[in-house]
Amino acid sequence: MSVLLVAAGLFYTNQANREQQRLAVQQQQLAVQQQVADRFARAVDQLGQEGAGKLSIRLGGIYSLQRLMRDSPADEPSIIEVLCAFIRNHAPAPRPAKTNRPSPPPNASPGDVRAAFVVLAHRPSPDDRANSRLDLPDTWLSLPHANLGDAHLSFTDLSFANLTSAHLSDADLSFANLTGAHLSDADLRGADLGIAQLRGADLRGAHLSDVNLRGADLRRADLRGAYLTGAYLRGANLDGANLTGAHLRFADLSDTDLSGASLHDADLRDARRDETTRLPGDVPTPSG
């Protein structure tokens, strides 16, 4: 009988200990959640501080949200939404419509807008469905010399943005809207621009070596002096594009429409093509 009582006592003691441990873990989780909520609220409050004199406070809020995205993956979608809203509010596209804005923004975007965009472009989990796209329609960004290497900007609306001399090597810009964007002298080496909209974009002197431009819309794009060595242009539309002096050596021009492009002094040596490559009538066929 005494053995049974001892066993029962040990059982109930063990159960009580387990319950205490469970409650302790639960309390710890609640404390962490409360800490995250407090950090989020403080950062959003900092982000809402208006005025030029509060720039450093807003920057602090942006970088706090960046750290929070890494510490709390579950809150990443909400943080992305907050930062996108901040950019939309502080860098709105002017009226009338964007199609009437051939020039870049007259001034560089403010430092807080720039910081928010860079943070979003390097968000921790861009491949998660909830985090894959940035909701930035009707914005007008000016980010010359921005450090956006390895950025995740697939499907992002960057139409008419000023990205002159920006560092975008190995960036994912697939399906991005870069209509009328200013990308002269930008470093885009190794970037993915598959199916991107680049109609009327300024790409003078841009570094596009080994870039994926499959199916990209480059109609009327200015590519004078651009470096397209080894670029993959299969299926791209370059009707009306200016490729004067462009470097296209080893580029893949299979199924590429260049019939309406200007290729004066372009280097087409060793460019790959097939029977679907369409070149202007006055341009000799590149060696295959």
mmCIF file of C-alpha atoms in Angstrom:
data_model
loop_
_atom_site.group_PDB
_atom_site.id
_atom_site.type_symbol
_atom_site.label_atom_id
_atom_site.label_comp_id
_atom_site.label_asym_id
_atom_site.label_seq_id
_atom_site.Cartn_x
_atom_site.Cartn_y
_atom_site.Cartn_z
ATOM 1 C CA MET A 1 0.000 0.000 0.000
ATOM 2 C CA SER A 2 2.799 2.401 0.901
ATOM 3 C CA VAL A 3 4.473 1.698 -2.449
ATOM 4 C CA LEU A 4 1.288 2.674 -4.283
ATOM 5 C CA LEU A 5 0.993 5.870 -2.283
ATOM 6 C CA VAL A 6 4.602 6.795 -3.051
ATOM 7 C CA ALA A 7 4.066 6.080 -6.766
ATOM 8 C CA ALA A 8 0.897 8.145 -6.810
ATOM 9 C CA GLY A 9 2.676 10.984 -5.068
ATOM 10 C CA LEU A 10 5.511 10.902 -7.574
ATOM 11 C CA PHE A 11 3.023 10.862 -10.467
ATOM 12 C CA TYR A 12 1.111 13.883 -9.227
ATOM 13 C CA THR A 13 4.337 15.713 -8.402
ATOM 14 C CA ASN A 14 5.605 15.044 -11.925
ATOM 15 C CA GLN A 15 2.323 16.252 -13.418
ATOM 16 C CA ALA A 16 2.453 19.398 -11.310
ATOM 17 C CA ASN A 17 6.028 20.085 -12.430
ATOM 18 C CA ARG A 18 5.044 19.634 -16.070
ATOM 19 C CA GLU A 19 2.130 22.017 -15.650
ATOM 20 C CA GLN A 20 4.414 24.582 -14.040
ATOM 21 C CA GLN A 21 6.868 24.225 -16.911
ATOM 22 C CA ARG A 22 4.071 24.618 -19.454
ATOM 23 C CA LEU A 23 2.817 27.745 -17.734
ATOM 24 C CA ALA A 24 6.351 29.132 -17.542
ATOM 25 C CA VAL A 25 6.858 28.586 -21.292
ATOM 26 C CA GLN A 26 3.485 30.139 -22.021
ATOM 27 C CA GLN A 27 4.303 33.179 -19.896
ATOM 28 C CA GLN A 28 7.655 33.517 -21.621
ATOM 29 C CA GLN A 29 5.985 33.399 -25.046
ATOM 30 C CA LEU A 30 3.469 36.023 -23.972
ATOM 31 C CA ALA A 31 6.286 38.217 -22.701
ATOM 32 C CA VAL A 32 8.126 37.911 -26.024
ATOM 33 C CA GLN A 33 4.941 38.718 -27.947
ATOM 34 C CA GLN A 34 4.354 41.767 -25.773
ATOM 35 C CA GLN A 35 7.941 42.880 -26.284
ATOM 36 C CA VAL A 36 7.541 42.565 -30.070
ATOM 37 C CA ALA A 37 4.262 44.497 -29.942
ATOM 38 C CA ASP A 38 5.908 47.258 -27.898
ATOM 39 C CA ARG A 39 8.862 47.466 -30.299
ATOM 40 C CA PHE A 40 6.509 47.632 -33.277
ATOM 41 C CA ALA A 41 4.394 50.373 -31.694
ATOM 42 C CA ARG A 42 7.458 52.459 -30.781
ATOM 43 C CA ALA A 43 8.918 52.121 -34.293
ATOM 44 C CA VAL A 44 5.646 53.110 -35.963
ATOM 45 C CA ASP A 45 5.386 56.086 -33.625
ATOM 46 C CA GLN A 46 8.907 57.155 -34.620
ATOM 47 C CA LEU A 47 8.031 56.737 -38.293
ATOM 48 C CA GLY A 48 5.091 59.086 -37.864
ATOM 49 C CA GLN A 49 7.164 61.974 -36.501
ATOM 50 C CA GLU A 50 6.829 64.693 -39.154
ATOM 51 C CA GLY A 51 9.189 67.520 -40.039
ATOM 52 C CA ALA A 52 12.762 67.912 -41.266
ATOM 53 C CA GLY A 53 14.022 68.116 -37.690
ATOM 54 C CA LYS A 54 12.652 64.640 -36.957
ATOM 55 C CA LEU A 55 14.519 62.865 -39.791
ATOM 56 C CA SER A 56 16.841 61.006 -37.419
ATOM 57 C CA ILE A 57 13.843 59.804 -35.394
ATOM 58 C CA ARG A 58 12.132 58.472 -38.524
ATOM 59 C CA LEU A 59 15.356 56.757 -39.591
ATOM 60 C CA GLY A 60 15.544 55.150 -36.159
ATOM 61 C CA GLY A 61 12.016 53.835 -36.633
ATOM 62 C CA ILE A 62 12.865 52.405 -40.061
ATOM 63 C CA TYR A 63 15.926 50.557 -38.806
ATOM 64 C CA SER A 64 14.021 49.327 -35.747
ATOM 65 C CA LEU A 65 11.455 47.814 -38.094
ATOM 66 C CA GLN A 66 14.269 46.246 -40.099
ATOM 67 C CA ARG A 67 15.602 44.522 -36.980
ATOM 68 C CA LEU A 68 12.101 43.470 -35.991
ATOM 69 C CA MET A 69 11.568 41.799 -39.372
ATOM 70 C CA ARG A 70 14.577 39.619 -38.660
ATOM 71 C CA ASP A 71 13.656 38.905 -35.048
ATOM 72 C CA SER A 72 9.971 38.215 -35.689
ATOM 73 C CA PRO A 73 9.327 36.664 -39.129
ATOM 74 C CA ALA A 74 5.599 36.472 -38.400
ATOM 75 C CA ASP A 75 5.468 40.280 -38.364
ATOM 76 C CA GLU A 76 7.360 40.735 -41.637
ATOM 77 C CA PRO A 77 4.211 41.169 -43.813
ATOM 78 C CA SER A 78 2.847 43.882 -41.489
ATOM 79 C CA ILE A 79 6.178 45.708 -41.439
ATOM 80 C CA ILE A 80 6.399 45.569 -45.240
ATOM 81 C CA GLU A 81 2.914 47.060 -45.432
ATOM 82 C CA VAL A 82 3.842 49.883 -43.042
ATOM 83 C CA LEU A 83 7.035 50.793 -44.920
ATOM 84 C CA CYS A 84 5.291 50.659 -48.299
ATOM 85 C CA ALA A 85 2.591 52.996 -46.985
ATOM 86 C CA PHE A 86 5.294 55.344 -45.697
ATOM 87 C CA ILE A 87 6.921 55.507 -49.149
ATOM 88 C CA ARG A 88 3.592 56.002 -50.925
ATOM 89 C CA ASN A 89 2.759 58.893 -48.613
ATOM 90 C CA HIS A 90 6.155 60.586 -48.894
ATOM 91 C CA ALA A 91 7.001 59.963 -52.565
ATOM 92 C CA PRO A 92 3.692 60.213 -54.437
ATOM 93 C CA ALA A 93 3.569 60.463 -58.206
ATOM 94 C CA PRO A 94 2.498 63.935 -59.324
ATOM 95 C CA ARG A 95 -0.570 64.502 -61.411
ATOM 96 C CA PRO A 96 -1.274 64.202 -64.329
ATOM 97 C CA ALA A 97 -0.481 60.607 -65.148
ATOM 98 C CA LYS A 98 3.013 59.155 -65.207
ATOM 99 C CA THR A 99 3.036 59.023 -68.987
ATOM 100 C CA ASN A 100 3.440 62.811 -68.957
ATOM 101 C CA ARG A 101 6.617 62.644 -66.856
ATOM 102 C CA PRO A 102 9.569 61.979 -69.168
ATOM 103 C CA SER A 103 12.053 63.635 -66.816
ATOM 104 C CA PRO A 104 13.383 62.173 -63.558
ATOM 105 C CA PRO A 105 12.240 63.655 -60.255
ATOM 106 C CA PRO A 106 13.907 67.040 -59.793
ATOM 107 C CA ASN A 107 15.315 66.151 -56.385
ATOM 108 C CA ALA A 108 16.608 62.985 -54.761
ATOM 109 C CA SER A 109 14.105 61.236 -52.528
ATOM 110 C CA PRO A 110 14.499 62.176 -48.842
ATOM 111 C CA GLY A 111 16.846 60.094 -46.745
ATOM 112 C CA ASP A 112 14.032 58.366 -44.872
ATOM 113 C CA VAL A 113 12.264 57.335 -48.092
ATOM 114 C CA ARG A 114 15.547 56.062 -49.472
ATOM 115 C CA ALA A 115 16.265 54.096 -46.289
ATOM 116 C CA ALA A 116 12.774 52.578 -46.222
ATOM 117 C CA PHE A 117 13.096 51.446 -49.843
ATOM 118 C CA VAL A 118 16.527 49.879 -49.307
ATOM 119 C CA VAL A 119 15.224 48.036 -46.226
ATOM 120 C CA LEU A 120 12.258 46.718 -48.213
ATOM 121 C CA ALA A 121 14.467 45.688 -51.127
ATOM 122 C CA HIS A 122 16.558 43.576 -48.744
ATOM 123 C CA ARG A 123 13.697 42.154 -46.646
ATOM 124 C CA PRO A 124 14.590 38.819 -45.005
ATOM 125 C CA SER A 125 12.016 36.493 -46.598
ATOM 126 C CA PRO A 126 11.147 37.765 -50.094
ATOM 127 C CA ASP A 127 10.349 34.267 -51.339
ATOM 128 C CA ASP A 128 7.462 33.851 -48.906
ATOM 129 C CA ARG A 129 4.206 34.498 -50.733
ATOM 130 C CA ALA A 130 3.067 37.121 -48.220
ATOM 131 C CA ASN A 131 6.335 39.039 -48.622
ATOM 132 C CA SER A 132 6.993 38.587 -52.332
ATOM 133 C CA ARG A 133 5.641 41.876 -53.712
ATOM 134 C CA LEU A 134 6.046 45.494 -52.711
ATOM 135 C CA ASP A 135 2.871 47.570 -53.007
ATOM 136 C CA LEU A 136 4.285 50.799 -54.441
ATOM 137 C CA PRO A 137 1.951 52.023 -57.192
ATOM 138 C CA ASP A 138 1.775 55.717 -58.033
ATOM 139 C CA THR A 139 5.114 56.547 -56.449
ATOM 140 C CA TRP A 140 7.963 58.556 -57.970
ATOM 141 C CA LEU A 141 11.337 57.626 -56.536
ATOM 142 C CA SER A 142 14.705 59.272 -57.053
ATOM 143 C CA LEU A 143 17.467 56.995 -55.754
ATOM 144 C CA PRO A 144 20.668 57.778 -57.679
ATOM 145 C CA HIS A 145 23.713 55.762 -56.560
ATOM 146 C CA ALA A 146 21.484 53.616 -54.315
ATOM 147 C CA ASN A 147 23.021 50.396 -53.012
ATOM 148 C CA LEU A 148 20.521 47.799 -54.208
ATOM 149 C CA GLY A 149 22.757 44.851 -55.009
ATOM 150 C CA ASP A 150 20.934 41.520 -54.526
ATOM 151 C CA ALA A 151 17.682 43.455 -54.084
ATOM 152 C CA HIS A 152 14.346 41.650 -54.355
ATOM 153 C CA LEU A 153 12.177 43.903 -56.520
ATOM 154 C CA SER A 154 10.239 41.443 -58.640
ATOM 155 C CA PHE A 155 6.893 42.895 -59.839
ATOM 156 C CA THR A 156 7.718 46.271 -58.231
ATOM 157 C CA ASP A 157 6.408 49.432 -59.902
ATOM 158 C CA LEU A 158 9.461 51.634 -60.477
ATOM 159 C CA SER A 159 8.155 53.458 -63.518
ATOM 160 C CA PHE A 160 9.953 56.742 -64.189
ATOM 161 C CA ALA A 161 12.171 56.216 -61.132
ATOM 162 C CA ASN A 162 15.616 57.794 -61.092
ATOM 163 C CA LEU A 163 18.124 54.993 -60.510
ATOM 164 C CA THR A 164 21.037 56.661 -62.245
ATOM 165 C CA SER A 165 24.348 54.996 -61.312
ATOM 166 C CA ALA A 166 22.525 52.719 -58.877
ATOM 167 C CA HIS A 167 24.181 49.484 -57.786
ATOM 168 C CA LEU A 168 21.744 46.739 -58.819
ATOM 169 C CA SER A 169 24.031 43.813 -59.547
ATOM 170 C CA ASP A 170 22.352 40.418 -59.090
ATOM 171 C CA ALA A 171 19.057 42.134 -58.252
ATOM 172 C CA ASP A 172 15.751 40.394 -58.974
ATOM 173 C CA LEU A 173 13.790 42.798 -61.166
ATOM 174 C CA SER A 174 11.806 40.164 -63.024
ATOM 175 C CA PHE A 175 8.360 41.401 -64.072
ATOM 176 C CA ALA A 176 9.217 44.840 -62.640
ATOM 177 C CA ASN A 177 7.704 47.952 -64.212
ATOM 178 C CA LEU A 178 10.636 50.169 -65.179
ATOM 179 C CA THR A 179 8.820 52.068 -67.903
ATOM 180 C CA GLY A 180 10.627 55.358 -68.494
ATOM 181 C CA ALA A 181 13.047 54.659 -65.639
ATOM 182 C CA HIS A 182 16.397 56.439 -65.555
ATOM 183 C CA LEU A 183 19.127 53.806 -65.293
ATOM 184 C CA SER A 184 22.039 55.436 -67.075
ATOM 185 C CA ASP A 185 25.406 54.144 -65.822
ATOM 186 C CA ALA A 186 23.626 51.753 -63.453
ATOM 187 C CA ASP A 187 25.393 48.523 -62.506
ATOM 188 C CA LEU A 188 22.944 45.744 -63.380
ATOM 189 C CA ARG A 189 25.434 42.961 -63.968
ATOM 190 C CA GLY A 190 23.910 39.548 -63.354
ATOM 191 C CA ALA A 191 20.468 40.992 -62.619
ATOM 192 C CA ASP A 192 17.216 39.255 -63.541
ATOM 193 C CA LEU A 193 15.092 41.505 -65.756
ATOM 194 C CA GLY A 194 13.057 38.730 -67.330
ATOM 195 C CA ILE A 195 9.669 39.959 -68.626
ATOM 196 C CA ALA A 196 10.445 43.414 -67.185
ATOM 197 C CA GLN A 197 8.805 46.511 -68.650
ATOM 198 C CA LEU A 198 11.608 48.837 -69.791
ATOM 199 C CA ARG A 199 9.784 50.744 -72.482
ATOM 200 C CA GLY A 200 11.409 54.131 -73.014
ATOM 201 C CA ALA A 201 13.922 53.529 -70.203
ATOM 202 C CA ASP A 202 17.223 55.419 -70.191
ATOM 203 C CA LEU A 203 19.967 52.782 -70.040
ATOM 204 C CA ARG A 204 22.810 54.783 -71.560
ATOM 205 C CA GLY A 205 26.133 53.333 -70.493
ATOM 206 C CA ALA A 206 24.442 50.866 -68.163
ATOM 207 C CA HIS A 207 26.330 47.701 -67.254
ATOM 208 C CA LEU A 208 24.090 44.819 -68.300
ATOM 209 C CA SER A 209 26.620 42.028 -68.753
ATOM 210 C CA ASP A 210 25.146 38.555 -68.170
ATOM 211 C CA VAL A 211 21.733 40.054 -67.447
ATOM 212 C CA ASN A 212 18.578 38.033 -68.049
ATOM 213 C CA LEU A 213 16.365 40.133 -70.332
ATOM 214 C CA ARG A 214 14.279 37.266 -71.659
ATOM 215 C CA GLY A 215 10.971 38.578 -72.967
ATOM 216 C CA ALA A 216 11.688 42.102 -71.717
ATOM 217 C CA ASP A 217 9.909 45.058 -73.318
ATOM 218 C CA LEU A 218 12.706 47.419 -74.389
ATOM 219 C CA ARG A 219 10.803 49.319 -77.034
ATOM 220 C CA ARG A 220 12.224 52.817 -77.541
ATOM 221 C CA ALA A 221 14.727 52.248 -74.736
ATOM 222 C CA ASP A 222 17.940 54.276 -74.932
ATOM 223 C CA LEU A 223 20.819 51.789 -74.757
ATOM 224 C CA ARG A 224 23.541 53.916 -76.309
ATOM 225 C CA GLY A 225 26.916 52.650 -75.165
ATOM 226 C CA ALA A 226 25.339 50.050 -72.887
ATOM 227 C CA TYR A 227 27.350 46.962 -71.975
ATOM 228 C CA LEU A 228 25.286 43.899 -72.886
ATOM 229 C CA THR A 229 28.110 41.376 -73.170
ATOM 230 C CA GLY A 230 26.698 37.896 -72.634
ATOM 231 C CA ALA A 231 23.207 39.252 -71.969
ATOM 232 C CA TYR A 232 20.270 36.901 -72.516
ATOM 233 C CA LEU A 233 17.836 38.728 -74.810
ATOM 234 C CA ARG A 234 15.817 35.812 -76.139
ATOM 235 C CA GLY A 235 12.315 36.986 -76.994
ATOM 236 C CA ALA A 236 13.008 40.615 -76.025
ATOM 237 C CA ASN A 237 11.326 43.408 -77.982
ATOM 238 C CA LEU A 238 13.744 46.210 -78.898
ATOM 239 C CA ASP A 239 11.638 47.905 -81.557
ATOM 240 C CA GLY A 240 12.691 51.537 -81.763
ATOM 241 C CA ALA A 241 15.486 51.049 -79.211
ATOM 242 C CA ASN A 242 18.707 53.005 -79.663
ATOM 243 C CA LEU A 243 21.689 50.641 -79.375
ATOM 244 C CA THR A 244 24.231 52.958 -80.964
ATOM 245 C CA GLY A 245 27.682 51.904 -79.792
ATOM 246 C CA ALA A 246 26.250 49.179 -77.557
ATOM 247 C CA HIS A 247 28.387 46.179 -76.646
ATOM 248 C CA LEU A 248 26.501 42.998 -77.583
ATOM 249 C CA ARG A 249 29.334 40.536 -77.898
ATOM 250 C CA PHE A 250 28.302 36.991 -76.892
ATOM 251 C CA ALA A 251 24.746 38.203 -76.271
ATOM 252 C CA ASP A 252 21.957 35.715 -76.988
ATOM 253 C CA LEU A 253 19.742 37.301 -79.649
ATOM 254 C CA SER A 254 17.635 34.243 -80.384
ATOM 255 C CA ASP A 255 14.029 35.177 -81.180
ATOM 256 C CA THR A 256 14.904 38.822 -80.477
ATOM 257 C CA ASP A 257 13.215 41.638 -82.414
ATOM 258 C CA LEU A 258 15.837 44.232 -83.358
ATOM 259 C CA SER A 259 14.304 45.061 -86.741
ATOM 260 C CA GLY A 260 13.326 48.569 -85.723
ATOM 261 C CA ALA A 261 16.352 49.259 -83.517
ATOM 262 C CA SER A 262 19.312 51.526 -84.235
ATOM 263 C CA LEU A 263 22.518 49.453 -84.157
ATOM 264 C CA HIS A 264 24.996 51.976 -85.553
ATOM 265 C CA ASP A 265 28.517 51.091 -84.354
ATOM 266 C CA ALA A 266 27.134 48.346 -82.089
ATOM 267 C CA ASP A 267 29.500 45.440 -81.403
ATOM 268 C CA LEU A 268 27.680 42.282 -82.500
ATOM 269 C CA ARG A 269 30.695 40.004 -82.727
ATOM 270 C CA ASP A 270 30.021 36.453 -81.571
ATOM 271 C CA ALA A 271 26.430 37.328 -80.727
ATOM 272 C CA ARG A 272 24.259 34.228 -80.797
ATOM 273 C CA ARG A 273 21.181 34.158 -83.031
ATOM 274 C CA ASP A 274 18.884 31.817 -84.880
ATOM 275 C CA GLU A 275 16.488 32.095 -87.790
ATOM 276 C CA THR A 276 14.035 34.023 -85.592
ATOM 277 C CA THR A 277 16.498 36.831 -84.830
ATOM 278 C CA ARG A 278 15.197 39.989 -86.518
ATOM 279 C CA LEU A 279 17.861 42.563 -87.402
ATOM 280 C CA PRO A 280 17.588 45.826 -89.345
ATOM 281 C CA GLY A 281 18.173 45.388 -93.057
ATOM 282 C CA ASP A 282 21.375 47.450 -93.026
ATOM 283 C CA VAL A 283 23.056 45.393 -90.285
ATOM 284 C CA PRO A 284 25.176 42.366 -91.232
ATOM 285 C CA THR A 285 24.098 39.082 -89.659
ATOM 286 C CA PRO A 286 26.227 38.290 -86.589
ATOM 287 C CA SER A 287 28.325 35.173 -86.635
ATOM 288 C CA GLY A 288 26.644 32.269 -84.878
#
